[in-house]
Coordinates of C-alpha atoms and ligand atoms in Angstrom, one line a residue:
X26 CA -8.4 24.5 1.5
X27 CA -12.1 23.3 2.1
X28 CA -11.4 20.0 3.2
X29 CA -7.5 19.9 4.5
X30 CA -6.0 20.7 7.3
X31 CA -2.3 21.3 7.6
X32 CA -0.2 21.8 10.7
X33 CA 3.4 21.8 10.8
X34 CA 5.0 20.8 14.2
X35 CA 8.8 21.1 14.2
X36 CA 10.1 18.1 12.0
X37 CA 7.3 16.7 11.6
X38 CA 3.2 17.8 10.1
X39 CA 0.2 16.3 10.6
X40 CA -2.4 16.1 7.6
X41 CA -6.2 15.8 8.3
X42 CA -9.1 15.0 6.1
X43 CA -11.4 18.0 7.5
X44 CA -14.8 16.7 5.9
X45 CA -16.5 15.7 9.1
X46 CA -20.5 16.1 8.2
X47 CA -19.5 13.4 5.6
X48 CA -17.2 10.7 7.6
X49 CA -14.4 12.4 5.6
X50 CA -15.8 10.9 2.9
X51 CA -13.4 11.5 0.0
X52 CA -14.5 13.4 -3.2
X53 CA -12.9 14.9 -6.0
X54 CA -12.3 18.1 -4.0
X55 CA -11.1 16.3 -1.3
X56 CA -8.6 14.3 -3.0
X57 CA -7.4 17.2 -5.2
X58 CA -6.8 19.1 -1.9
X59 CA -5.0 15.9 -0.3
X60 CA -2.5 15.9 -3.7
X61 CA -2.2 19.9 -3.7
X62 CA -1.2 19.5 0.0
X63 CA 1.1 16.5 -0.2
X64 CA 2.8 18.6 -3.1
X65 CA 3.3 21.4 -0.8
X66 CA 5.3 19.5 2.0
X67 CA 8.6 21.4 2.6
X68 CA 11.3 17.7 2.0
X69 CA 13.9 20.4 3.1
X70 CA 11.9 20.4 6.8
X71 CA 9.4 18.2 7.4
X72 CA 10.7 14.6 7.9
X73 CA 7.6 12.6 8.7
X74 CA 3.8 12.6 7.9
X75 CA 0.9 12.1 10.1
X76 CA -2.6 11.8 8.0
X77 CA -5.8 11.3 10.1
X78 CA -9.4 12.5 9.8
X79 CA -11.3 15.1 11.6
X80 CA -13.2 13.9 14.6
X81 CA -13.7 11.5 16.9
X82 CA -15.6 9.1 14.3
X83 CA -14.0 8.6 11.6
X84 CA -10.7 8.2 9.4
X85 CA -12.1 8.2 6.0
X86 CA -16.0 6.1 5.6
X87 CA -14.5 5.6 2.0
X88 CA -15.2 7.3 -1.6
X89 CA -18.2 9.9 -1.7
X90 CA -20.7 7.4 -2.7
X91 CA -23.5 10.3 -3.9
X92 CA -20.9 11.8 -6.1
X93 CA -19.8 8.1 -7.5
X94 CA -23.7 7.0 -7.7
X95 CA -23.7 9.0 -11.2
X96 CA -20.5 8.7 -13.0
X97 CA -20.6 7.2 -16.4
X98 CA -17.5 4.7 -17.0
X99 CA -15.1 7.4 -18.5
X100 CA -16.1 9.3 -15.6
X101 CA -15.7 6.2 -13.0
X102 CA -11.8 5.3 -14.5
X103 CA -10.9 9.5 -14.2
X104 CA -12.0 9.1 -10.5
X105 CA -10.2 6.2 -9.7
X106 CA -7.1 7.6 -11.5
X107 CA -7.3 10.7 -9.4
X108 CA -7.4 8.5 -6.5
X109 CA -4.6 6.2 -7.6
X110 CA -2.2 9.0 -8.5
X111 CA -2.3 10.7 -4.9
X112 CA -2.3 7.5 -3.0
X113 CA 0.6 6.5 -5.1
X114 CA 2.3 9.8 -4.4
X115 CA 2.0 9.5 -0.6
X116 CA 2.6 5.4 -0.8
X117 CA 6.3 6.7 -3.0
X118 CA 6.9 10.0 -1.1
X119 CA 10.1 9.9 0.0
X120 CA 9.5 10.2 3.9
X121 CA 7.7 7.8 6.1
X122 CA 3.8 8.8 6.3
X123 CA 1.7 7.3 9.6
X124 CA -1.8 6.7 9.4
X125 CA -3.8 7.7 12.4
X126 CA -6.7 5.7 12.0
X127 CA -9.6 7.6 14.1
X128 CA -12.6 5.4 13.6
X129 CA -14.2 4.6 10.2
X130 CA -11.7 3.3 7.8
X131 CA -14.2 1.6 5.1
X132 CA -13.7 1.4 1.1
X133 CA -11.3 4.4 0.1
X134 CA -10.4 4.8 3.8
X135 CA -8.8 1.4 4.3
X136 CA -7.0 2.3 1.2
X137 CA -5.6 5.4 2.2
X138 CA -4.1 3.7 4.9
X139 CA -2.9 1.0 3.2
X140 CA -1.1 3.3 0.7
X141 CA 0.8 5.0 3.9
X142 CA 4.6 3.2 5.8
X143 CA 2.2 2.5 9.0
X144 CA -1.4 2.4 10.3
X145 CA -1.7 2.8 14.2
X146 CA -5.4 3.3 15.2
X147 CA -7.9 3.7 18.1
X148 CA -10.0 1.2 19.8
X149 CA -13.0 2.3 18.3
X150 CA -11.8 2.0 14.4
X151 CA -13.3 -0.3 11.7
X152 CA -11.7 -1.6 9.1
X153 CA -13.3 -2.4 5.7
X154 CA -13.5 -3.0 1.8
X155 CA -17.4 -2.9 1.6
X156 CA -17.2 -2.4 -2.6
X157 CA -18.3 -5.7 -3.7
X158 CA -21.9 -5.1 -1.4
X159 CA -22.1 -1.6 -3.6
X160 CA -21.7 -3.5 -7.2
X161 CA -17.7 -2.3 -7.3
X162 CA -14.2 -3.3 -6.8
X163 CA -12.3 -1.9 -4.5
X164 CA -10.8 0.8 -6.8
X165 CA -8.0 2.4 -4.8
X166 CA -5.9 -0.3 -4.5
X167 CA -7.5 -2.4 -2.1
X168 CA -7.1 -5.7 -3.9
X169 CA -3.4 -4.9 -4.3
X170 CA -2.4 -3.7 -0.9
X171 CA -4.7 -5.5 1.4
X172 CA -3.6 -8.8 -0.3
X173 CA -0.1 -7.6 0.5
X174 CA -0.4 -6.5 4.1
X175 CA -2.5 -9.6 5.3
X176 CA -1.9 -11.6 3.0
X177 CA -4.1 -12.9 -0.1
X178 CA -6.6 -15.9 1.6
X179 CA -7.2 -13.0 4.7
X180 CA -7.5 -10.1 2.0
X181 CA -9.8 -12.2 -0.4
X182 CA -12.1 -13.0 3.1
X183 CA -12.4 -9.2 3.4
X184 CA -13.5 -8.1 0.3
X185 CA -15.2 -11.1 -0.8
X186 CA -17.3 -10.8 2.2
X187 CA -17.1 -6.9 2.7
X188 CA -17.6 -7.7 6.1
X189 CA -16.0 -4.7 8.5
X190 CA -13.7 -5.6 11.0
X191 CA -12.9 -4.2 14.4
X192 CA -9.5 -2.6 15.7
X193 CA -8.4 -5.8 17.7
X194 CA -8.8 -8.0 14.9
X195 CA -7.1 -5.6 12.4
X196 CA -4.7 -5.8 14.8
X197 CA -4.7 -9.4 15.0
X198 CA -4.1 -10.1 11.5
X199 CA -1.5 -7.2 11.2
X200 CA -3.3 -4.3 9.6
X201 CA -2.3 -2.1 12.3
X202 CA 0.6 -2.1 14.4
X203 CA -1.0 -0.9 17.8
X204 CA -4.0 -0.2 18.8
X205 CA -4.8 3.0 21.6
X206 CA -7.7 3.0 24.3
X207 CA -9.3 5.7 26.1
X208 CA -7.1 7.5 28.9
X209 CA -9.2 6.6 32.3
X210 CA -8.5 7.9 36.0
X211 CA -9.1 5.3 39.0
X212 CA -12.7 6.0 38.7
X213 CA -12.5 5.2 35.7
X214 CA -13.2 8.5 34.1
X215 CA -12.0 8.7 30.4
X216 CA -8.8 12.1 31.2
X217 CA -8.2 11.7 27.4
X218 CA -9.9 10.1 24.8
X219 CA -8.8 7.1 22.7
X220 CA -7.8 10.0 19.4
X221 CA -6.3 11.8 21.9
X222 CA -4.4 9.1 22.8
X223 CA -4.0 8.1 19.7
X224 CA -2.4 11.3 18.3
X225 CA 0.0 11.4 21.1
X226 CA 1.1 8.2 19.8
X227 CA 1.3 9.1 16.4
X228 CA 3.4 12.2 17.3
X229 CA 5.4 10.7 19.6
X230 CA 6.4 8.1 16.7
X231 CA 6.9 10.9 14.2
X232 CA 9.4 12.7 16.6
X233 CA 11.5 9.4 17.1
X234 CA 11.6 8.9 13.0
X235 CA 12.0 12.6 12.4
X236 CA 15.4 12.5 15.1
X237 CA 16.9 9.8 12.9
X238 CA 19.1 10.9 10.0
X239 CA 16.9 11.9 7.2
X240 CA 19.0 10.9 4.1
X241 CA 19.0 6.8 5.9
X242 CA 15.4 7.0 6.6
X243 CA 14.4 7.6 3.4
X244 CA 17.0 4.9 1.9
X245 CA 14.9 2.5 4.3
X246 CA 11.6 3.4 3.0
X247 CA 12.8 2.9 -0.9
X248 CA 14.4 -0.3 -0.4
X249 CA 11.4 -1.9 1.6
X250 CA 9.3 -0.2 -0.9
X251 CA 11.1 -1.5 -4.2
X252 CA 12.4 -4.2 -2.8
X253 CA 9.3 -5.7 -2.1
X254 CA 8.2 -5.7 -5.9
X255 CA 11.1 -7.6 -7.6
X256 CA 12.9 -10.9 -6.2
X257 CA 15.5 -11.1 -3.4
X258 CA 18.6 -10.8 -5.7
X259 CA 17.1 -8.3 -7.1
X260 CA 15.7 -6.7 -3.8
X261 CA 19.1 -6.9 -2.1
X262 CA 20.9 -4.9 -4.7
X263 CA 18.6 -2.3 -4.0
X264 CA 19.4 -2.6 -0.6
X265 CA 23.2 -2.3 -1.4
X266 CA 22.6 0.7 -3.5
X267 CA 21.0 2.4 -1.0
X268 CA 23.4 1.2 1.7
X269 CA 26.2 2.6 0.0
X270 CA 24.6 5.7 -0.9
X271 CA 24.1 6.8 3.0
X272 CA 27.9 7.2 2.9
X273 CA 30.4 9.8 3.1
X274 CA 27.2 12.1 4.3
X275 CA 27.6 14.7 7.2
X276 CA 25.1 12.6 9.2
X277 CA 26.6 8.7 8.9
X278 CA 30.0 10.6 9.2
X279 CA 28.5 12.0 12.7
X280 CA 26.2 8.8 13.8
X281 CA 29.3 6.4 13.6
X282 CA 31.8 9.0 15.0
X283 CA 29.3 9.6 18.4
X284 CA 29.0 5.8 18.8
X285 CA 32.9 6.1 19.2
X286 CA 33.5 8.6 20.8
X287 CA 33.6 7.4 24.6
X288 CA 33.1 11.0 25.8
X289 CA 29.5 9.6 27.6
X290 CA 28.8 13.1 28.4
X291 CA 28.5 14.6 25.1
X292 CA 24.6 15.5 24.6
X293 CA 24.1 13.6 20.4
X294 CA 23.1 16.6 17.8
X295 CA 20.3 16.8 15.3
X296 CA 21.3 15.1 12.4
X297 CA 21.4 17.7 9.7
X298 CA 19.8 16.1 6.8
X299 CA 22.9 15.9 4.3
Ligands
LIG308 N1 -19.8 8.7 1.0 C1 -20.6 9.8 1.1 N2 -21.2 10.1 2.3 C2 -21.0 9.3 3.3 C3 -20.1 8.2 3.2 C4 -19.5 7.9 2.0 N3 -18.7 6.9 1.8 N4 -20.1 7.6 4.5 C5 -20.8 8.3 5.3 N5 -21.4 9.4 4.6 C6 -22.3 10.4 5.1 C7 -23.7 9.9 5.3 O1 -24.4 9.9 4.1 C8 -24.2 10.8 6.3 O2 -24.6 12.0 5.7 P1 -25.9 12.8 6.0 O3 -27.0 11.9 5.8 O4 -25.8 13.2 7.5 O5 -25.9 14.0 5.1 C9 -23.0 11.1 7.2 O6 -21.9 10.8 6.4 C10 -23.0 10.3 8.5 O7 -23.2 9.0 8.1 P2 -24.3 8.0 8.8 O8 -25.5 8.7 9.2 O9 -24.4 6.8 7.8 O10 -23.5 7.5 10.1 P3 -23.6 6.1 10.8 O11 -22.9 6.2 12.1 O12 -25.1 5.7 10.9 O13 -22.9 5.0 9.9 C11 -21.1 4.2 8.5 C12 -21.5 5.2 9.7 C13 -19.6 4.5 8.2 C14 -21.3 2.8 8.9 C15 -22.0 4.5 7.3 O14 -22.0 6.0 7.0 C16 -21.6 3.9 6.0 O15 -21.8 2.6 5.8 N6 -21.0 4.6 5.1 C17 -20.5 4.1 3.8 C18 -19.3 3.3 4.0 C19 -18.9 2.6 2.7 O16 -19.6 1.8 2.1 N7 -17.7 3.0 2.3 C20 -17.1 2.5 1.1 C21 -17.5 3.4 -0.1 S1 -17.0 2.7 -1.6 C22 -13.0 3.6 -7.8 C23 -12.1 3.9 -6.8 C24 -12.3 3.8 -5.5 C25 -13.6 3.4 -5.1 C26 -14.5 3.2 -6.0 C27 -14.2 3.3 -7.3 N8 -12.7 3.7 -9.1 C28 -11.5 3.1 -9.7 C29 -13.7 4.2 -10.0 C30 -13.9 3.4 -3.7 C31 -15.0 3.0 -3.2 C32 -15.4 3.2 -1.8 O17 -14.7 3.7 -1.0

């Protein structure tokens, strides 16, 4: 892969958009790697994602503007489908994906976060749908998702205005769950750096979702995912579906039966995804 890295840590894996010179920019190759790499996630293993970009600067500055500067409209709506398709495909994959957000997440970038469970980022990200200043939508579901997360009169602000906004007030308005600073000794020297910190973050968090039992997990992201598209009746059958379906596995069998057992000293296993 040119622009993808792909490191597999245990139970969880940590993608990175590796197109530094460029902000990460994503182009087609960039987003055809991202699909060809999501496709190649072993389920069986690997029960969280991590996606962040390369460098200290920037997530993703958004689509490759110089390759989008020329595209004819046939060319523009075969683009945006590529786009659409792979965000889609992390937004439905069946395990929780975190977005590290290392700096510049502007355009496509905010998007790709948006399209993953849960955005945690460093103090020195930037959050953004800048389209409307380039003569565009926002084209990656930006409309859609932002209007979902923070809601529509905060989203409609955004993109109307395509003014950026910093990590406090993406935090602020619930873009981003946390936000991570620079690592400093009493002199006030930085001993890590705010990715640095960041990623320990994000891994720690992957390692917590990754001990939990699999087969529930995932239940938990369909139902919030589907449930969020249809009305509460309908919602909370899917919630009962998937509720019922976590039974009679190896790991609810083992979760409830370690709750009651009252031997304290008993060290809990994995759970064993089935
Ligand atoms: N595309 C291509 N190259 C980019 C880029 C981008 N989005 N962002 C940065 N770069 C490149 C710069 O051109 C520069 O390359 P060199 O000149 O060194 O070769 C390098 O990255 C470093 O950037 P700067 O020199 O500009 O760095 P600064 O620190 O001065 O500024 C910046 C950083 C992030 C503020 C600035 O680079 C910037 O404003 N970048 C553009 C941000 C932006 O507008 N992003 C939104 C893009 S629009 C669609 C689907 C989706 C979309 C559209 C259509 N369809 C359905 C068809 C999505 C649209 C977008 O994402």
């Amino acid at each position: 892969m040119e622009f993808i890295l792909y490191e597999q840590k245990d139970e969880y894996a940590i993608i990175t958009i590796n197109r530094e010179k460029a902000l990460n920019a994503l182009n087609s190759t960039v987003l055809e790697e991202l699909d060809k790499t999501i496709d190649g996630v072993d389920l069986n293993v690997v029960r969280c994602l991590i996606l962040t970009g390369a460098g200290q600067k920037s997530f993703v500055a958004g689509a490759d503007i110089g390759e989008m500067s020329t595209l004819t409209k046939a060319e523009g709506e075969a683009f945006g489908k590529k786009g659409n398709d792979v965000f889609r495909k992390l937004e439905t994959l069946p395990i929780p994906v975190i977005a590290a957000v290392n700096g510049f997440a502007l355009g496509g970038g905010c998007e790709l976060s948006m399209s993953c469970d849960i955005r945690i980022c460093s103090e020195n990200a930037v959050f953004g749908q800048p389209e409307v200043g380039l003569g565009i939508t926002p084209g990656f579901g930006g409309t859609q998702r932002l209007a979902r997360l923070v809601g529509a009169g905060m989203a409609k602000q955004m993109i109307y205005t395509a003014r950026n906004i910093k990590a406090d007030e993406a935090y602020r308005i619930g873009l981003v769950n946390a936000v991570y600073g620079a690592e400093k000794d009493a002199e006030g020297n930085v001993v890590k750096t705010s990715q640095e910190v960041l990623m320990a973050a994000a891994e720690k968090m992957a390692a917590g979702i990754a001990k939990n039992a699999p087969i529930a997990v995932r239940n938990c992201k369909k139902a919030i995912n589907e449930g969020l598209d249809v009305t509460m009746d309908e919602a909370i059958v899917i919630e009962e579906k998937l509720f019922g379906d976590c039974f009679e596995t190896e790991d609810q069998k083992y979760g409830m039966a370690f709750f009651l057992d009252k031997n304290k000293e008993k060290v809990k296993e994995p759970f064993r995804n089935c």
